[in-house]
């Protein structure tokens, strides 16, 4: 049986909704509406990354960056370097350039004294004018959690005239990390702040893992604590793998904007708060150190520390080698077709530099 309301012309049927829209005011309803051409060409226009290159973007404008890992592996150490680079104190982090920000708002909710001590490692008298003018720190809990007030994040950024907001950490900003409803509400807050022009850097933790084999311990998005909607709404996710206090860790790029970064073997200088990439596991350095060249499977074994890397890891290694070949750093010798046991993978060799007299 067809209800009478469905037989009415659409202009009549939706008259009550239009009346409510007029009463609510057009600014709220039209604020984020643009025509299709403007949406595709303006919002979708290519922009320089906040951290990284167009080919390897760690943090893209208009999309949040999430740094994840267990306690003590250097999440804050890495985040502080990115923040200070946004303020012009550094120019790059982990060999990737960082674009400057106008002002950063740091939500220091998780143990503010420790956050302050970690930040102090980087600072000298010359940095005082910059930090007094361009860094604002909220110390302690927020008035309410961001899932309960989805407009609070954008309002905080606007109130402190900040174009970058750091959330340290998500467990202190959301009431129930494991519940989808709270995660979706937080993502609403995240997207609202991004749409208002605030760039977001989020620190978060991994879930406890009970796997028995090394493969069970490998970083994947499922190891990020809480509802899947936290990572689903993020633009980029970096995972720091290691043990608490380790000076040597590995940074994995679990969710990418453009090309994958790493895995990067990273050394933390905890005394100075500086991190750098250990070049011995750089694909080009490995290739240059292998006179006979490397196959994708051999490179994958080096990068994963596994004698039998997965097919996905082999394909990632193949893409890295192809990128080196396209950039002129390597030469590719085609393999032979065949099954898993009969075929021969392509071999890549470092291209010799020819001296110019």
PDB file of N, CA, C and O in Angstrom, residues 202-243:
ATOM      1  N   UNK A 202      48.082  13.589  15.382  1.00  0.00           N
ATOM      2  CA  UNK A 202      47.495  12.821  16.479  1.00  0.00           C
ATOM      3  C   UNK A 202      48.482  11.765  16.958  1.00  0.00           C
ATOM      4  O   UNK A 202      49.037  11.026  16.138  1.00  0.00           O
ATOM      5  N   UNK A 203      48.693  11.681  18.261  1.00  0.00           N
ATOM      6  CA  UNK A 203      49.504  10.616  18.849  1.00  0.00           C
ATOM      7  C   UNK A 203      48.584   9.572  19.446  1.00  0.00           C
ATOM      8  O   UNK A 203      47.599   9.900  20.121  1.00  0.00           O
ATOM      9  N   UNK A 204      48.912   8.298  19.206  1.00  0.00           N
ATOM     10  CA  UNK A 204      48.020   7.228  19.640  1.00  0.00           C
ATOM     11  C   UNK A 204      48.847   5.992  19.996  1.00  0.00           C
ATOM     12  O   UNK A 204      50.059   5.938  19.763  1.00  0.00           O
ATOM     13  N   UNK A 205      48.206   4.985  20.575  1.00  0.00           N
ATOM     14  CA  UNK A 205      48.877   3.795  21.072  1.00  0.00           C
ATOM     15  C   UNK A 205      48.438   2.555  20.290  1.00  0.00           C
ATOM     16  O   UNK A 205      47.375   2.535  19.676  1.00  0.00           O
ATOM     17  N   UNK A 206      49.249   1.518  20.379  1.00  0.00           N
ATOM     18  CA  UNK A 206      48.883   0.241  19.768  1.00  0.00           C
ATOM     19  C   UNK A 206      48.091  -0.595  20.772  1.00  0.00           C
ATOM     20  O   UNK A 206      48.119  -0.341  21.968  1.00  0.00           O
ATOM     21  N   UNK A 207      47.405  -1.592  20.245  1.00  0.00           N
ATOM     22  CA  UNK A 207      46.716  -2.533  21.120  1.00  0.00           C
ATOM     23  C   UNK A 207      47.683  -3.606  21.588  1.00  0.00           C
ATOM     24  O   UNK A 207      48.705  -3.859  20.947  1.00  0.00           O
ATOM     25  N   UNK A 208      47.397  -4.205  22.730  1.00  0.00           N
ATOM     26  CA  UNK A 208      48.221  -5.315  23.193  1.00  0.00           C
ATOM     27  C   UNK A 208      48.078  -6.479  22.225  1.00  0.00           C
ATOM     28  O   UNK A 208      46.987  -6.775  21.752  1.00  0.00           O
ATOM     29  N   UNK A 209      49.192  -7.141  21.926  1.00  0.00           N
ATOM     30  CA  UNK A 209      49.192  -8.210  20.934  1.00  0.00           C
ATOM     31  C   UNK A 209      49.640  -9.510  21.584  1.00  0.00           C
ATOM     32  O   UNK A 209      50.596  -9.546  22.346  1.00  0.00           O
ATOM     33  N   UNK A 210      48.932 -10.581  21.270  1.00  0.00           N
ATOM     34  CA  UNK A 210      49.218 -11.871  21.905  1.00  0.00           C
ATOM     35  C   UNK A 210      49.764 -12.902  20.924  1.00  0.00           C
ATOM     36  O   UNK A 210      49.828 -14.085  21.231  1.00  0.00           O
ATOM     37  N   UNK A 211      50.132 -12.461  19.729  1.00  0.00           N
ATOM     38  CA  UNK A 211      50.648 -13.391  18.726  1.00  0.00           C
ATOM     39  C   UNK A 211      51.949 -14.044  19.166  1.00  0.00           C
ATOM     40  O   UNK A 211      52.712 -13.495  19.961  1.00  0.00           O
ATOM     41  N   UNK A 212      52.216 -15.236  18.646  1.00  0.00           N
ATOM     42  CA  UNK A 212      53.374 -16.015  19.066  1.00  0.00           C
ATOM     43  C   UNK A 212      54.554 -15.924  18.106  1.00  0.00           C
ATOM     44  O   UNK A 212      55.690 -16.149  18.502  1.00  0.00           O
ATOM     45  N   UNK A 213      54.305 -15.604  16.839  1.00  0.00           N
ATOM     46  CA  UNK A 213      55.378 -15.630  15.854  1.00  0.00           C
ATOM     47  C   UNK A 213      55.775 -14.201  15.481  1.00  0.00           C
ATOM     48  O   UNK A 213      54.994 -13.255  15.668  1.00  0.00           O
ATOM     49  N   UNK A 214      56.986 -14.014  14.929  1.00  0.00           N
ATOM     50  CA  UNK A 214      57.389 -12.679  14.489  1.00  0.00           C
ATOM     51  C   UNK A 214      56.417 -12.062  13.495  1.00  0.00           C
ATOM     52  O   UNK A 214      56.178 -10.863  13.519  1.00  0.00           O
ATOM     53  N   UNK A 215      55.830 -12.910  12.627  1.00  0.00           N
ATOM     54  CA  UNK A 215      54.880 -12.354  11.657  1.00  0.00           C
ATOM     55  C   UNK A 215      53.646 -11.791  12.366  1.00  0.00           C
ATOM     56  O   UNK A 215      53.053 -10.813  11.920  1.00  0.00           O
ATOM     57  N   UNK A 216      53.242 -12.405  13.500  1.00  0.00           N
ATOM     58  CA  UNK A 216      52.102 -11.887  14.249  1.00  0.00           C
ATOM     59  C   UNK A 216      52.382 -10.493  14.803  1.00  0.00           C
ATOM     60  O   UNK A 216      51.455  -9.728  15.072  1.00  0.00           O
ATOM     61  N   UNK A 217      53.651 -10.166  15.033  1.00  0.00           N
ATOM     62  CA  UNK A 217      54.018  -8.895  15.641  1.00  0.00           C
ATOM     63  C   UNK A 217      54.219  -7.780  14.623  1.00  0.00           C
ATOM     64  O   UNK A 217      54.519  -6.651  15.000  1.00  0.00           O
ATOM     65  N   UNK A 218      54.064  -8.077  13.357  1.00  0.00           N
ATOM     66  CA  UNK A 218      54.322  -7.059  12.331  1.00  0.00           C
ATOM     67  C   UNK A 218      53.286  -5.950  12.381  1.00  0.00           C
ATOM     68  O   UNK A 218      52.097  -6.189  12.597  1.00  0.00           O
ATOM     69  N   UNK A 219      53.732  -4.702  12.195  1.00  0.00           N
ATOM     70  CA  UNK A 219      52.801  -3.574  12.252  1.00  0.00           C
ATOM     71  C   UNK A 219      51.769  -3.622  11.126  1.00  0.00           C
ATOM     72  O   UNK A 219      52.119  -3.702   9.953  1.00  0.00           O
ATOM     73  N   UNK A 220      50.511  -3.579  11.493  1.00  0.00           N
ATOM     74  CA  UNK A 220      49.394  -3.468  10.554  1.00  0.00           C
ATOM     75  C   UNK A 220      48.367  -2.555  11.209  1.00  0.00           C
ATOM     76  O   UNK A 220      48.411  -2.285  12.414  1.00  0.00           O
ATOM     77  N   UNK A 221      47.414  -2.061  10.423  1.00  0.00           N
ATOM     78  CA  UNK A 221      46.417  -1.136  10.966  1.00  0.00           C
ATOM     79  C   UNK A 221      45.594  -1.766  12.085  1.00  0.00           C
ATOM     80  O   UNK A 221      45.133  -1.068  12.994  1.00  0.00           O
ATOM     81  N   UNK A 222      45.408  -3.094  12.037  1.00  0.00           N
ATOM     82  CA  UNK A 222      44.638  -3.769  13.084  1.00  0.00           C
ATOM     83  C   UNK A 222      45.303  -3.663  14.450  1.00  0.00           C
ATOM     84  O   UNK A 222      44.655  -3.903  15.475  1.00  0.00           O
ATOM     85  N   UNK A 223      46.589  -3.331  14.484  1.00  0.00           N
ATOM     86  CA  UNK A 223      47.274  -3.226  15.766  1.00  0.00           C
ATOM     87  C   UNK A 223      47.115  -1.849  16.403  1.00  0.00           C
ATOM     88  O   UNK A 223      47.605  -1.615  17.505  1.00  0.00           O
ATOM     89  N   UNK A 224      46.467  -0.922  15.723  1.00  0.00           N
ATOM     90  CA  UNK A 224      46.174   0.387  16.311  1.00  0.00           C
ATOM     91  C   UNK A 224      45.008   0.232  17.277  1.00  0.00           C
ATOM     92  O   UNK A 224      43.984  -0.359  16.925  1.00  0.00           O
ATOM     93  N   UNK A 225      45.140   0.764  18.482  1.00  0.00           N
ATOM     94  CA  UNK A 225      44.142   0.523  19.520  1.00  0.00           C
ATOM     95  C   UNK A 225      42.824   1.223  19.189  1.00  0.00           C
ATOM     96  O   UNK A 225      42.793   2.339  18.689  1.00  0.00           O
ATOM     97  N   UNK A 226      41.731   0.529  19.509  1.00  0.00           N
ATOM     98  CA  UNK A 226      40.413   1.136  19.415  1.00  0.00           C
ATOM     99  C   UNK A 226      39.669   0.805  18.139  1.00  0.00           C
ATOM    100  O   UNK A 226      40.049  -0.076  17.358  1.00  0.00           O
ATOM    101  N   UNK A 227      38.591   1.545  17.925  1.00  0.00           N
ATOM    102  CA  UNK A 227      37.729   1.336  16.768  1.00  0.00           C
ATOM    103  C   UNK A 227      38.481   1.581  15.468  1.00  0.00           C
ATOM    104  O   UNK A 227      39.363   2.446  15.375  1.00  0.00           O
ATOM    105  N   UNK A 228      38.098   0.837  14.448  1.00  0.00           N
ATOM    106  CA  UNK A 228      38.719   0.997  13.133  1.00  0.00           C
ATOM    107  C   UNK A 228      38.468   2.364  12.529  1.00  0.00           C
ATOM    108  O   UNK A 228      39.205   2.812  11.639  1.00  0.00           O
ATOM    109  N   UNK A 229      37.447   3.089  13.017  1.00  0.00           N
ATOM    110  CA  UNK A 229      37.107   4.381  12.429  1.00  0.00           C
ATOM    111  C   UNK A 229      38.135   5.453  12.751  1.00  0.00           C
ATOM    112  O   UNK A 229      38.164   6.489  12.084  1.00  0.00           O
ATOM    113  N   UNK A 230      38.997   5.245  13.745  1.00  0.00           N
ATOM    114  CA  UNK A 230      40.073   6.203  13.992  1.00  0.00           C
ATOM    115  C   UNK A 230      41.045   6.231  12.818  1.00  0.00           C
ATOM    116  O   UNK A 230      41.393   7.291  12.304  1.00  0.00           O
ATOM    117  N   UNK A 231      41.501   5.065  12.379  1.00  0.00           N
ATOM    118  CA  UNK A 231      42.433   5.032  11.257  1.00  0.00           C
ATOM    119  C   UNK A 231      41.729   5.241   9.925  1.00  0.00           C
ATOM    120  O   UNK A 231      42.330   5.766   8.987  1.00  0.00           O
ATOM    121  N   UNK A 232      40.461   4.842   9.829  1.00  0.00           N
ATOM    122  CA  UNK A 232      39.730   5.032   8.571  1.00  0.00           C
ATOM    123  C   UNK A 232      39.620   6.503   8.208  1.00  0.00           C
ATOM    124  O   UNK A 232      39.671   6.871   7.034  1.00  0.00           O
ATOM    125  N   UNK A 233      39.477   7.366   9.205  1.00  0.00           N
ATOM    126  CA  UNK A 233      39.338   8.796   8.950  1.00  0.00           C
ATOM    127  C   UNK A 233      40.643   9.547   8.861  1.00  0.00           C
ATOM    128  O   UNK A 233      40.653  10.724   8.500  1.00  0.00           O
ATOM    129  N   UNK A 234      41.757   8.885   9.201  1.00  0.00           N
ATOM    130  CA  UNK A 234      43.066   9.541   9.147  1.00  0.00           C
ATOM    131  C   UNK A 234      43.598   9.547   7.723  1.00  0.00           C
ATOM    132  O   UNK A 234      43.315   8.649   6.933  1.00  0.00           O
ATOM    133  N   UNK A 235      44.394  10.558   7.399  1.00  0.00           N
ATOM    134  CA  UNK A 235      44.982  10.603   6.071  1.00  0.00           C
ATOM    135  C   UNK A 235      46.217   9.743   5.951  1.00  0.00           C
ATOM    136  O   UNK A 235      46.439   9.087   4.939  1.00  0.00           O
ATOM    137  N   UNK A 236      47.052   9.753   6.997  1.00  0.00           N
ATOM    138  CA  UNK A 236      48.307   9.019   6.988  1.00  0.00           C
ATOM    139  C   UNK A 236      48.536   8.439   8.376  1.00  0.00           C
ATOM    140  O   UNK A 236      48.229   9.080   9.383  1.00  0.00           O
ATOM    141  N   UNK A 237      49.068   7.212   8.437  1.00  0.00           N
ATOM    142  CA  UNK A 237      49.350   6.553   9.719  1.00  0.00           C
ATOM    143  C   UNK A 237      50.789   6.038   9.699  1.00  0.00           C
ATOM    144  O   UNK A 237      51.152   5.229   8.849  1.00  0.00           O
ATOM    145  N   UNK A 238      51.604   6.532  10.639  1.00  0.00           N
ATOM    146  CA  UNK A 238      52.961   6.044  10.842  1.00  0.00           C
ATOM    147  C   UNK A 238      52.992   5.211  12.115  1.00  0.00           C
ATOM    148  O   UNK A 238      52.446   5.621  13.140  1.00  0.00           O
ATOM    149  N   UNK A 239      53.626   4.061  12.051  1.00  0.00           N
ATOM    150  CA  UNK A 239      53.715   3.148  13.198  1.00  0.00           C
ATOM    151  C   UNK A 239      55.184   2.982  13.564  1.00  0.00           C
ATOM    152  O   UNK A 239      56.008   2.607  12.726  1.00  0.00           O
ATOM    153  N   UNK A 240      55.526   3.270  14.833  1.00  0.00           N
ATOM    154  CA  UNK A 240      56.899   3.106  15.309  1.00  0.00           C
ATOM    155  C   UNK A 240      56.986   1.773  16.036  1.00  0.00           C
ATOM    156  O   UNK A 240      56.326   1.569  17.064  1.00  0.00           O
ATOM    157  N   UNK A 241      57.792   0.868  15.531  1.00  0.00           N
ATOM    158  CA  UNK A 241      57.942  -0.465  16.112  1.00  0.00           C
ATOM    159  C   UNK A 241      59.255  -0.547  16.870  1.00  0.00           C
ATOM    160  O   UNK A 241      60.294  -0.085  16.398  1.00  0.00           O
ATOM    161  N   UNK A 242      59.200  -1.148  18.055  1.00  0.00           N
ATOM    162  CA  UNK A 242      60.402  -1.306  18.865  1.00  0.00           C
ATOM    163  C   UNK A 242      60.021  -1.572  20.306  1.00  0.00           C
ATOM    164  O   UNK A 242      58.843  -1.698  20.650  1.00  0.00           O
ATOM    165  N   UNK A 243      61.034  -1.658  21.154  1.00  0.00           N
ATOM    166  CA  UNK A 243      60.827  -1.855  22.579  1.00  0.00           C
ATOM    167  C   UNK A 243      61.036  -0.537  23.304  1.00  0.00           C
ATOM    168  O   UNK A 243      61.779   0.340  22.849  1.00  0.00           O
TER     169      UNK A 243
END
